Coordinates of C-alpha atoms and ligand atoms in Angstrom, one line a residue:
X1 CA 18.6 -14.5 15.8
X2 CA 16.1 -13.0 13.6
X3 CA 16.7 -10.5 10.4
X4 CA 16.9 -7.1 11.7
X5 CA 18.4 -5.1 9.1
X6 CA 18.5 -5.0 5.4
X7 CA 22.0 -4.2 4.1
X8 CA 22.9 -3.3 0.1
X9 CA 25.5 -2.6 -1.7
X10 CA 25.5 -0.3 -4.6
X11 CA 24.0 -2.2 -8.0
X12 CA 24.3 -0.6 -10.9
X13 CA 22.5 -1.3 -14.0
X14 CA 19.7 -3.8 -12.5
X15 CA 18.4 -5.4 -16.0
X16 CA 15.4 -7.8 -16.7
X17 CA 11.8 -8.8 -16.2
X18 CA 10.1 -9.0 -13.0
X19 CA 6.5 -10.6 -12.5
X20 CA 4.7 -8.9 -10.3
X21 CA 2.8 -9.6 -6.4
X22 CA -0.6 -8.8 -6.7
X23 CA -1.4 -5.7 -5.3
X24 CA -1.3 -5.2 -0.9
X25 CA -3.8 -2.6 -0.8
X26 CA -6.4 -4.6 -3.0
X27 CA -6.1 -7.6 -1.5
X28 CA -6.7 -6.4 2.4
X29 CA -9.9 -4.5 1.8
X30 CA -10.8 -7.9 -0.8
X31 CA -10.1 -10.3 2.5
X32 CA -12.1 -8.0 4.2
X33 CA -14.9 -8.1 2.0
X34 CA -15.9 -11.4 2.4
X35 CA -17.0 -11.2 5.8
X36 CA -20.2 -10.1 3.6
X37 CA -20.7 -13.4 1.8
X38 CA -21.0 -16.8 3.5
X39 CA -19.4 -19.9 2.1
X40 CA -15.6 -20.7 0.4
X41 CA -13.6 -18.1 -1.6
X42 CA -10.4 -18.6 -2.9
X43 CA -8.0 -15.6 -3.8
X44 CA -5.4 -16.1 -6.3
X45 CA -2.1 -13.7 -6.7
X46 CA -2.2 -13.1 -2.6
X47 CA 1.4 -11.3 -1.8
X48 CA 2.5 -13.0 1.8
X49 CA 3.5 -9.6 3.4
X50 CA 3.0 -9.2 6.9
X51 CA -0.2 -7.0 6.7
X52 CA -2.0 -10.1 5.0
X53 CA -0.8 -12.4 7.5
X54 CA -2.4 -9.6 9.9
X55 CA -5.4 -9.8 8.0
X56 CA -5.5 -13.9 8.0
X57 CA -5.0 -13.4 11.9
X58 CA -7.7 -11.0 12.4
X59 CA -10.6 -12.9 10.1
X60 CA -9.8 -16.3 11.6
X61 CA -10.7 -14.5 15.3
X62 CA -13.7 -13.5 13.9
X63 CA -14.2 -17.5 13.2
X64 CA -13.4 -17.5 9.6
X65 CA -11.4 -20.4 8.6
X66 CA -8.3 -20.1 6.1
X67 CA -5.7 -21.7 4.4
X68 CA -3.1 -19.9 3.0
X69 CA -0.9 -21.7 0.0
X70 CA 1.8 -19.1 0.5
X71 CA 4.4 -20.2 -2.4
X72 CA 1.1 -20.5 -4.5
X73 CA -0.1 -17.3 -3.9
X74 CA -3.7 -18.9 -3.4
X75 CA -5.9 -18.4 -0.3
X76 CA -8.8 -20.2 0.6
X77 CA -11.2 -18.6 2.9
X78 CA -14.2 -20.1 4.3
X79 CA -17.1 -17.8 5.9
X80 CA -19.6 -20.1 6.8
X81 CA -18.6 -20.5 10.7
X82 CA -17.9 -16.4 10.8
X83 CA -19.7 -15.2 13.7
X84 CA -17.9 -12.6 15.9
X85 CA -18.1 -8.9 15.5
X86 CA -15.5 -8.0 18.0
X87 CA -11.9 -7.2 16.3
X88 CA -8.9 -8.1 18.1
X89 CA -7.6 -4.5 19.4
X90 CA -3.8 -6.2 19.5
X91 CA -4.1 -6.7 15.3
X92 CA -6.0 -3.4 15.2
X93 CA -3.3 -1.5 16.1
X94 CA -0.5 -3.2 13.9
X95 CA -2.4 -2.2 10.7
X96 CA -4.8 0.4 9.5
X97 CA -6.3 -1.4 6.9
X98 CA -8.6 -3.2 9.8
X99 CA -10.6 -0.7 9.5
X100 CA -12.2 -2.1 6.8
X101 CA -14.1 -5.0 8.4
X102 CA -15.8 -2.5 10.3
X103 CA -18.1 -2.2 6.9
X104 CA -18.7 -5.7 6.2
X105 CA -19.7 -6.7 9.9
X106 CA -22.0 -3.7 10.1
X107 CA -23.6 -5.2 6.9
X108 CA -23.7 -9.0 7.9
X109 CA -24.5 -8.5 11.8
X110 CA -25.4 -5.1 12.6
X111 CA -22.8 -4.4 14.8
X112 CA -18.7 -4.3 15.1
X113 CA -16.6 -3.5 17.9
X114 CA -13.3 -2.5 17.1
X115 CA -10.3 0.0 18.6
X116 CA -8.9 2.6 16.9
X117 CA -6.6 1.2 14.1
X118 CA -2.6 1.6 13.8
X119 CA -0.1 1.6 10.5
X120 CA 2.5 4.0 9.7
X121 CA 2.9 6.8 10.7
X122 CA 2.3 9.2 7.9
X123 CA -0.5 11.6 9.2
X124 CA -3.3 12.1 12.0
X125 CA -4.9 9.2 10.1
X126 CA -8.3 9.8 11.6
X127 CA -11.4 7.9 10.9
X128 CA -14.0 10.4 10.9
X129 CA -15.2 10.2 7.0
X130 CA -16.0 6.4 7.7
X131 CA -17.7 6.9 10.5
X132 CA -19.6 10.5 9.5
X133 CA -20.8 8.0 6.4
X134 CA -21.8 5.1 9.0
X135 CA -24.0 7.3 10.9
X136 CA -25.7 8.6 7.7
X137 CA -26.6 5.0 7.6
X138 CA -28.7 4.8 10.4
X139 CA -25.3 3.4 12.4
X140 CA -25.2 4.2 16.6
X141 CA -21.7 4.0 17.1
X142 CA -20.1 4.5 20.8
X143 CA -17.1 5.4 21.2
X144 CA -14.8 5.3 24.5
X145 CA -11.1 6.5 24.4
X146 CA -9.5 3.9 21.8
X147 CA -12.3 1.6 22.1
X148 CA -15.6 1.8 19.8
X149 CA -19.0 -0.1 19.0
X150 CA -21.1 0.5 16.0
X151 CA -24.7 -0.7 16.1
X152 CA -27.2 -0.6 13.5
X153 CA -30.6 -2.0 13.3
X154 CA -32.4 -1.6 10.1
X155 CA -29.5 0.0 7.8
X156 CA -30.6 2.8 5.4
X157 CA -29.4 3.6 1.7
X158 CA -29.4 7.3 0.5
X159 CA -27.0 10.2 -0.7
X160 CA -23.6 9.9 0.7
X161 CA -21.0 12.7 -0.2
X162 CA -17.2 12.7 0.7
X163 CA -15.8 15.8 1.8
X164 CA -12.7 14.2 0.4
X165 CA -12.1 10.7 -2.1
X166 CA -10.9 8.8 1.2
X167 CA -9.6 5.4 -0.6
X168 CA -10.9 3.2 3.0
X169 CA -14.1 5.6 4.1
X170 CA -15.1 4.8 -0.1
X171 CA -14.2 1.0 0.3
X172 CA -16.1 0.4 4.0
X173 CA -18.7 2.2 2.8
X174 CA -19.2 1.1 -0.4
X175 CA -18.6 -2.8 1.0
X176 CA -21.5 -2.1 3.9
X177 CA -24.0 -0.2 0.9
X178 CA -23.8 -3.6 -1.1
X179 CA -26.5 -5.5 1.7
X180 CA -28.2 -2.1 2.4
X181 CA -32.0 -2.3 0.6
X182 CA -32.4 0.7 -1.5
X183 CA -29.7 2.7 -3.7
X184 CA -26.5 4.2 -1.7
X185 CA -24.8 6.8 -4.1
X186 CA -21.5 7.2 -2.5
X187 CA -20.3 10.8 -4.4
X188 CA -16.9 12.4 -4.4
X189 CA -15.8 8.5 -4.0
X190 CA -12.3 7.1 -4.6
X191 CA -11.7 5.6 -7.5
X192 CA -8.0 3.9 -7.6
X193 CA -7.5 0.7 -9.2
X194 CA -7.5 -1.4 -5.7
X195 CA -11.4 0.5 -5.3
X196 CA -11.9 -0.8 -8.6
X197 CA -10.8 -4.4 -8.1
X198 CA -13.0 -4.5 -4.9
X199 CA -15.8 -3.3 -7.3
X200 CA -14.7 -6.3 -9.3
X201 CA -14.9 -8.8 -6.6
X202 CA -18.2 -7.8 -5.2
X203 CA -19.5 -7.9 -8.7
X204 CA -18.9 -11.7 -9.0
X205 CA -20.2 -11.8 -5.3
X206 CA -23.5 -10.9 -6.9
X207 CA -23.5 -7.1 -5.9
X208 CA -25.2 -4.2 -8.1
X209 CA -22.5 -1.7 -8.6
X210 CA -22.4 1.4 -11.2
X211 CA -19.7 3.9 -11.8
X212 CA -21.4 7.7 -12.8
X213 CA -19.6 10.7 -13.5
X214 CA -18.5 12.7 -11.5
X215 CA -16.4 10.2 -9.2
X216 CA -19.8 8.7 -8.3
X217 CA -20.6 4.7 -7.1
X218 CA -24.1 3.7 -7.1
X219 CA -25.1 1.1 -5.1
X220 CA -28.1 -1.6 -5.6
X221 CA -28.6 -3.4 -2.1
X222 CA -28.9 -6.5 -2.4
X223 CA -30.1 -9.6 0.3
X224 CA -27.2 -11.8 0.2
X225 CA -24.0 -12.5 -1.8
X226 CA -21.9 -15.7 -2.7
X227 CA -18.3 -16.8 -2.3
X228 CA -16.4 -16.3 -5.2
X229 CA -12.9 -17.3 -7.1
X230 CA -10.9 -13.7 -7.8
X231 CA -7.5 -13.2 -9.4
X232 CA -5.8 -10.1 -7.5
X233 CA -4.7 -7.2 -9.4
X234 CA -0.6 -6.5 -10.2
X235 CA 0.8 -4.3 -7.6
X236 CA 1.3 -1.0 -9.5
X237 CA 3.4 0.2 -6.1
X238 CA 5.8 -2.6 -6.5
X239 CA 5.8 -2.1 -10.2
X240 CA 6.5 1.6 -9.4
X241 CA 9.3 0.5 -7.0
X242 CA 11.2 -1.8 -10.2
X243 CA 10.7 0.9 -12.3
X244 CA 12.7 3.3 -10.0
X245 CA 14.8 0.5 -9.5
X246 CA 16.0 0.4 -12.9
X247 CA 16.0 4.5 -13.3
X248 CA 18.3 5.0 -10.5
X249 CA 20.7 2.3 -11.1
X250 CA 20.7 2.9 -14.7
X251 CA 19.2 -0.4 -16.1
X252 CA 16.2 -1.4 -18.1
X253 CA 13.4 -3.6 -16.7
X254 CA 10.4 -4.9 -17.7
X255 CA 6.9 -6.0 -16.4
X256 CA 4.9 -8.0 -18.3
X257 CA 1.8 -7.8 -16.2
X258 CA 2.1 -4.2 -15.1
X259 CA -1.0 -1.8 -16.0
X260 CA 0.1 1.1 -17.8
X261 CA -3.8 2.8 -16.8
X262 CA -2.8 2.3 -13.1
X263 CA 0.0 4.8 -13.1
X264 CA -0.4 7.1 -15.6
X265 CA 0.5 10.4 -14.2
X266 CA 4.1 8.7 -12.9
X267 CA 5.0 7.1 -16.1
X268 CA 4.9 10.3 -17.8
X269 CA 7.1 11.9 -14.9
X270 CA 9.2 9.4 -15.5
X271 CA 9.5 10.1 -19.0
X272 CA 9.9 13.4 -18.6
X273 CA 12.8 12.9 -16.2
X274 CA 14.3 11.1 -19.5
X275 CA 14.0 7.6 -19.5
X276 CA 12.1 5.4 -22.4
X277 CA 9.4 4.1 -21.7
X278 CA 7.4 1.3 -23.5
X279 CA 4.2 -0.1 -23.0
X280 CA 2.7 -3.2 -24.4
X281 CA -0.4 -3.2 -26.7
X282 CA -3.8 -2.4 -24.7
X283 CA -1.6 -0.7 -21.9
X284 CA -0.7 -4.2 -20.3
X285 CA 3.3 -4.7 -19.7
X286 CA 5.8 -1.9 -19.2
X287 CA 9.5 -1.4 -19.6
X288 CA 11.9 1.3 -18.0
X289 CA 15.2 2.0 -20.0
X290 CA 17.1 4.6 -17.8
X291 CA 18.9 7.8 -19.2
X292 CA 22.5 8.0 -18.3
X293 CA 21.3 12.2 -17.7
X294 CA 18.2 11.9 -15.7
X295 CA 16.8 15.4 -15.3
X296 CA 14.5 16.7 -12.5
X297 CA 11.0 16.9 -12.4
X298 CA 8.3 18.3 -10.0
X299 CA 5.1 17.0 -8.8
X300 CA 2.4 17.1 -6.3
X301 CA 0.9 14.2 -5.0
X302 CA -3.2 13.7 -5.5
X303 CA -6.3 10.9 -5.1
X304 CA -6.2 8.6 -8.4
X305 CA -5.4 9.6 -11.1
X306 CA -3.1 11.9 -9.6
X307 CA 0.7 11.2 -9.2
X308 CA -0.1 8.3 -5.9
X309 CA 1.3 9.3 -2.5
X310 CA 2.5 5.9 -2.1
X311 CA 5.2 6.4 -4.9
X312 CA 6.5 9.5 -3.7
X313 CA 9.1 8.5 -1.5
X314 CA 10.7 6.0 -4.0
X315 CA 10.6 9.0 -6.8
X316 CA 12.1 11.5 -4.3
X317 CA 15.2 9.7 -4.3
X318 CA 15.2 9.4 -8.1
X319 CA 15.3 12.8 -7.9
X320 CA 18.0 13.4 -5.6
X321 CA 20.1 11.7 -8.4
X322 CA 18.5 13.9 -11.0
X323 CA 20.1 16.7 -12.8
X324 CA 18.4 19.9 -11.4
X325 CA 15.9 20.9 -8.9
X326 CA 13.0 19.1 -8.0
X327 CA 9.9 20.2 -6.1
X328 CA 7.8 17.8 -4.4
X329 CA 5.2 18.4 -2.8
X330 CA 2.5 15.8 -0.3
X331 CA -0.6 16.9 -0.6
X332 CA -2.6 13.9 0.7
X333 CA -0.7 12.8 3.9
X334 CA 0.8 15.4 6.7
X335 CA 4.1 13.6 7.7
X336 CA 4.6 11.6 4.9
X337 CA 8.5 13.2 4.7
X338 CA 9.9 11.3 7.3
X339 CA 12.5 9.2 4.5
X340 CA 14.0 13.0 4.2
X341 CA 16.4 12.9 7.3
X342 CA 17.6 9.2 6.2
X343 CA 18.0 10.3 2.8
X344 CA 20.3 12.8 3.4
X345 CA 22.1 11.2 5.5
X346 CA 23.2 9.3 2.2
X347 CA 24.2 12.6 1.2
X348 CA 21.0 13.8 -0.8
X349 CA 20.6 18.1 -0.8
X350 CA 16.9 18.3 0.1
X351 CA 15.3 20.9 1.9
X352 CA 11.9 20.0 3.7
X353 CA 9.6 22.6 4.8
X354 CA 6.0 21.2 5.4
X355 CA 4.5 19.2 2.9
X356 CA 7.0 20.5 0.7
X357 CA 10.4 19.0 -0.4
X358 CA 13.1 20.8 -2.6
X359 CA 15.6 18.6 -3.9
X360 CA 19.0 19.5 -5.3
X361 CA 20.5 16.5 -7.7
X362 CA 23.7 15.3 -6.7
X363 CA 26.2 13.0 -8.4
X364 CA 26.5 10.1 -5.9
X365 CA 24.7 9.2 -2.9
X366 CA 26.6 7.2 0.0
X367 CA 25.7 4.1 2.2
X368 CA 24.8 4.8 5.6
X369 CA 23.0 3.2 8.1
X370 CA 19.2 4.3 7.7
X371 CA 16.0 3.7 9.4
X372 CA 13.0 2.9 7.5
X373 CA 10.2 5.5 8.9
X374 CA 6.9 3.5 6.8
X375 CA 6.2 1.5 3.8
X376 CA 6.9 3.1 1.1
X377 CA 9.7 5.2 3.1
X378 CA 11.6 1.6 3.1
X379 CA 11.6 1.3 -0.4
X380 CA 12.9 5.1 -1.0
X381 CA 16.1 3.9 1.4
X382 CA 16.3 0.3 -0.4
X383 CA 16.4 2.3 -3.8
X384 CA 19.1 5.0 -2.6
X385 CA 21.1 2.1 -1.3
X386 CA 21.0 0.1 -4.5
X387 CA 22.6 3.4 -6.3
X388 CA 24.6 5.3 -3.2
X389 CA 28.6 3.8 -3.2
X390 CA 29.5 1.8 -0.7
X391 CA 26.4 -0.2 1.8
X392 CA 23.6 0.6 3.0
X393 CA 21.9 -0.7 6.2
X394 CA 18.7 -0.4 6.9
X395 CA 17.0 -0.8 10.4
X396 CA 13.0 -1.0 11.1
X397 CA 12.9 -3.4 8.4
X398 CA 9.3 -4.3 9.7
X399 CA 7.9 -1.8 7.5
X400 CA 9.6 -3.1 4.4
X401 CA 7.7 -6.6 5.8
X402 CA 4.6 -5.2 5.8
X403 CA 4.6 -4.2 2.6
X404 CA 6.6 -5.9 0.1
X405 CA 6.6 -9.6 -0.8
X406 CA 9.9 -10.7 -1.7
X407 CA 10.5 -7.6 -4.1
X408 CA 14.5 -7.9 -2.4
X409 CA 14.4 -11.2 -3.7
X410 CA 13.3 -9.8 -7.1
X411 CA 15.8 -7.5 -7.3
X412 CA 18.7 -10.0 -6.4
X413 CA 17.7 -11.6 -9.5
X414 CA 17.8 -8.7 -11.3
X415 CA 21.3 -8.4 -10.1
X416 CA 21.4 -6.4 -6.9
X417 CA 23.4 -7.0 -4.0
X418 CA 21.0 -7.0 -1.3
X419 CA 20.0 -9.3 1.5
X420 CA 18.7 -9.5 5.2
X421 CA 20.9 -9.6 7.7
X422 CA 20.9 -10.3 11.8
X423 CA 23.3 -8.7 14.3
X424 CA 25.9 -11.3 14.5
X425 CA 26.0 -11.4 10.3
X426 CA 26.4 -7.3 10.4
X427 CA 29.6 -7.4 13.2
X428 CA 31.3 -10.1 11.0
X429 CA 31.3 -8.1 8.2
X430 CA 32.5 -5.1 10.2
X431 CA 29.0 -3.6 9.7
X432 CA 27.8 -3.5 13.6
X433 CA 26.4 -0.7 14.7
X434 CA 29.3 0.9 16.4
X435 CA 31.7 -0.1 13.2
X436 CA 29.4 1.1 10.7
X437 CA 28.5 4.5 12.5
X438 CA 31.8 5.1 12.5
X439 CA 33.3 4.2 9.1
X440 CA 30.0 5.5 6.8
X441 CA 28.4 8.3 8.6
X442 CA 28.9 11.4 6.7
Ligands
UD1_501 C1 -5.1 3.9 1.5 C2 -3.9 3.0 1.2 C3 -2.6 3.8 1.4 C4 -2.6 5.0 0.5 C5 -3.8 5.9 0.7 C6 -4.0 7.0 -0.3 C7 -4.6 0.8 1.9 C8 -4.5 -0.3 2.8 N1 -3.9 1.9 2.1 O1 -5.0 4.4 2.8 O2 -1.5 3.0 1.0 O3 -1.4 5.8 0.8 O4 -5.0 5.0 0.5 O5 -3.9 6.6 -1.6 O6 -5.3 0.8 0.9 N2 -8.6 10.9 6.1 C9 -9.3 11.6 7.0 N3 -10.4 11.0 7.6 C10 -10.8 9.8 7.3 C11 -10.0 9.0 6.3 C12 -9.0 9.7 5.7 O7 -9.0 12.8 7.3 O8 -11.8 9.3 7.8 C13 -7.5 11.6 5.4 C14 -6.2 10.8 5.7 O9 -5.6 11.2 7.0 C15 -5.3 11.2 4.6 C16 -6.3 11.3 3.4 O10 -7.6 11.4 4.0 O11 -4.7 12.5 4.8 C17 -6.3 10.1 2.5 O12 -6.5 8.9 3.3 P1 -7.2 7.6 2.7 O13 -7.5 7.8 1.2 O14 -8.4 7.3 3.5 O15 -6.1 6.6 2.9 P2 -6.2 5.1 3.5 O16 -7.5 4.4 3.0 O17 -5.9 5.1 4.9

């Protein structure tokens, strides 16, 4: 039977240093990019969550050919033989970052079929900034129902503004301007770190990339790029996650590779809430020392460098343990509050209204049996269970999967109590479903 839920028991006082995954949202769109060159790459720090194993699926039905050392971290991918444009529309609709070969194709072969793409379920999620971008480009794109086929003949440069610094219309865009002739200013462009180390990547490929104030890319065309080596960024979302691991638990961990420049905004609402923070010299490595009296502290969620969306779950439930009220409020996803309900089923005071979240700190939280709504919802639960008394199961584990490499792992040896468990391993511990409804719910 396989792993279905992800129980924990409360762990106070997590202490150590974790290395860190590199980072899930760089390396997708960085897999995706090298449908643009032809020849062997090889990727180094590549997590083995489940959306990369999507992401090996969908290039090798394209015809690329890969090899994936998973307890290396190192994948080999070779091009060469890369010669389909349509995308699988069963691995579209598992993950949202498939989008991003639609780019790439356009730019190698003029054309990409794909269906519309899936992931959590955070928003309406449309598409319309990538494909508002592609048309600028001279790209005829047909689309019927789910279904869509992008053709382009002769693709053009030119002046391409955002209404809004979409992190995948910015990286499809940017990836298809790289083997466009001319200069493609892409303006009002995203600019988070995983943006950046795409930039990186493509550099080494032999692209002509410039960054110009404001939030500008400039794009050289170029006529052909070459396989590269690349080293994938830290995962400041996992980092974020061990910080908040240690903050509610009341520990101290470290991270020696963690980029203090990648999360800026949260590292100083994590201050604020109390806790010492220290970061190594040039901003590389940082350490979380909890406060015994974390207080509460508001923030709105915003494009790089604001306070990321994708930490906000995990921080809500550091506030819910936070002395005070807290205001939180989503300002870049539309139902990105789902973690809410499960959270107070653990007993958190939060009321939701919107986008907006106001959180009353209580003393304790309480296990429960949870489901994981997304990603970064997952980790919200995980964390609430590693401080709540008594265990925690959590269901919809998949989402956890998709995201996170081993981070439960990492915080067993940080010393938490928390492991995947199947059915038959929940009843024998009196932790079925029917036992555990009745004995925890509150
Ligand atoms: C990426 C990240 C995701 C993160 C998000 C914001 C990956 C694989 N995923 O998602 O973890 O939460 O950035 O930092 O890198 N929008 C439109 N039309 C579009 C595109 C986006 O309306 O064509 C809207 C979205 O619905 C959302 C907002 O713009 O409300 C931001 O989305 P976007 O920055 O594009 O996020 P993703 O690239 O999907």
């Amino acid at each position: 039977m396989s792993t279905t839920h992800l129980v924990i028991e409360q762990s106070l006082n997590l202490n150590g240093r974790v290395m860190l995954n590199g980072a899930k949202n760089a390396v997708l769109v960085i897999m995706a990019s090298l449908i643009l060159t032809r020849g062997k790459s090889t990727l180094t720090n590549v997590p083995c969550s489940d959306d990369v194993i999507q992401m090996i699926a969908l290039l090798r039905s394209l015809g690329a050919e890969l090899f994936f050392l998973k307890d290396e971290h190192i994948l080999q991918v070779d091009t060469t033989h890369l010669a389909h444009c349509k995308v699988n529309p069963e691995i579209m609709k598992k993950m949202r970052a498939s989008i991003l070969v639609m780019g790439p194709l356009l730019a190698r072969f003029g054309r990409a079929e794909i269906a519309a793409p899936g992931g959590c379920v955070i928003g309406a999620r449309p598409i319309d900034y990538h494909l508002k971008s592609f048309k600028k480009m001279g790209v005829v794109i047909d689309e019927q129902g789910d279904y869509l086929t992008a053709v382009v003949q002769r693709i053009k440069s030119g002046r391409l503004v955002f209404e809004y610094p979409s992190v995948g219309a910015t990286e499809n865009i940017l990836m298809a301007a790289t083997l466009t002739p001319g200069v493609t200013h892409l303006v009002n462009a995203a600019l988070e770190p995983e943006v950046l180390d795409l930039i990186a990547i493509l550099t080494k490929m032999g692209a002509r990339i410039s960054i110009h104030a404001p939030a500008t890319i400039v794009v050289e065309g170029v006529s052909t790029l070459r396989a590269v080596e690349h080293d994938i960024i830290p995962d400041r979302l996992e980092a974020g996650a061990l910080l908040l691991a240690a903050a509610v638990t009341g520990g101290t961990i470290e991270l020696p590779q963690a980029h203090a420049y990648s999360m800026d905004v949260f590292l100083c609402k994590l201050e604020e809430m109390g806790h010492t923070i220290q970061i190594g010299e040039d901003g590389y490595g940082v350490t979380l020392k909890a406060t015994p009296e974390p207080c509460a502290v508001s923030f709105k969620t915003a494009p790089y460098p604001g306070f990321p969306t994708d930490l906000q779950a995990p921080m809500m439930t550091a506030q819910c343990l936070a002395q005070g009220t807290s205001i939180i409020e989503e300002a870049v996803f539309e139902n990105r509050l789902l973690h809410v309900r499960e959270l107070q089923k653990m007993g958190a005071q939060i009321k939701a209204d919107g986008v907006k979240a106001t959180i009353t700190g209580v003393e304790h939280l309480y296990g429960a049996g949870v489901i994981a709504t997304d990603i970064r919802a997952s980790c919200a639960l995980a964390l609430a269970g590693l401080a709540a008394k008594g265990t925690t199961v959590m269901t919809a584990i998949h989402h956890w999967m998709r995201g996170y490499d081993g981070l439960e792992k990492k915080l067993s040896t940080l010393g938490a109590h928390i492991s995947f468990m199947n059915e038959l391993e929940l009843h024998a511990l009196g932790l079925g479903r029917t036992e555990f409804s009745k004995e925890q719910s509150l």
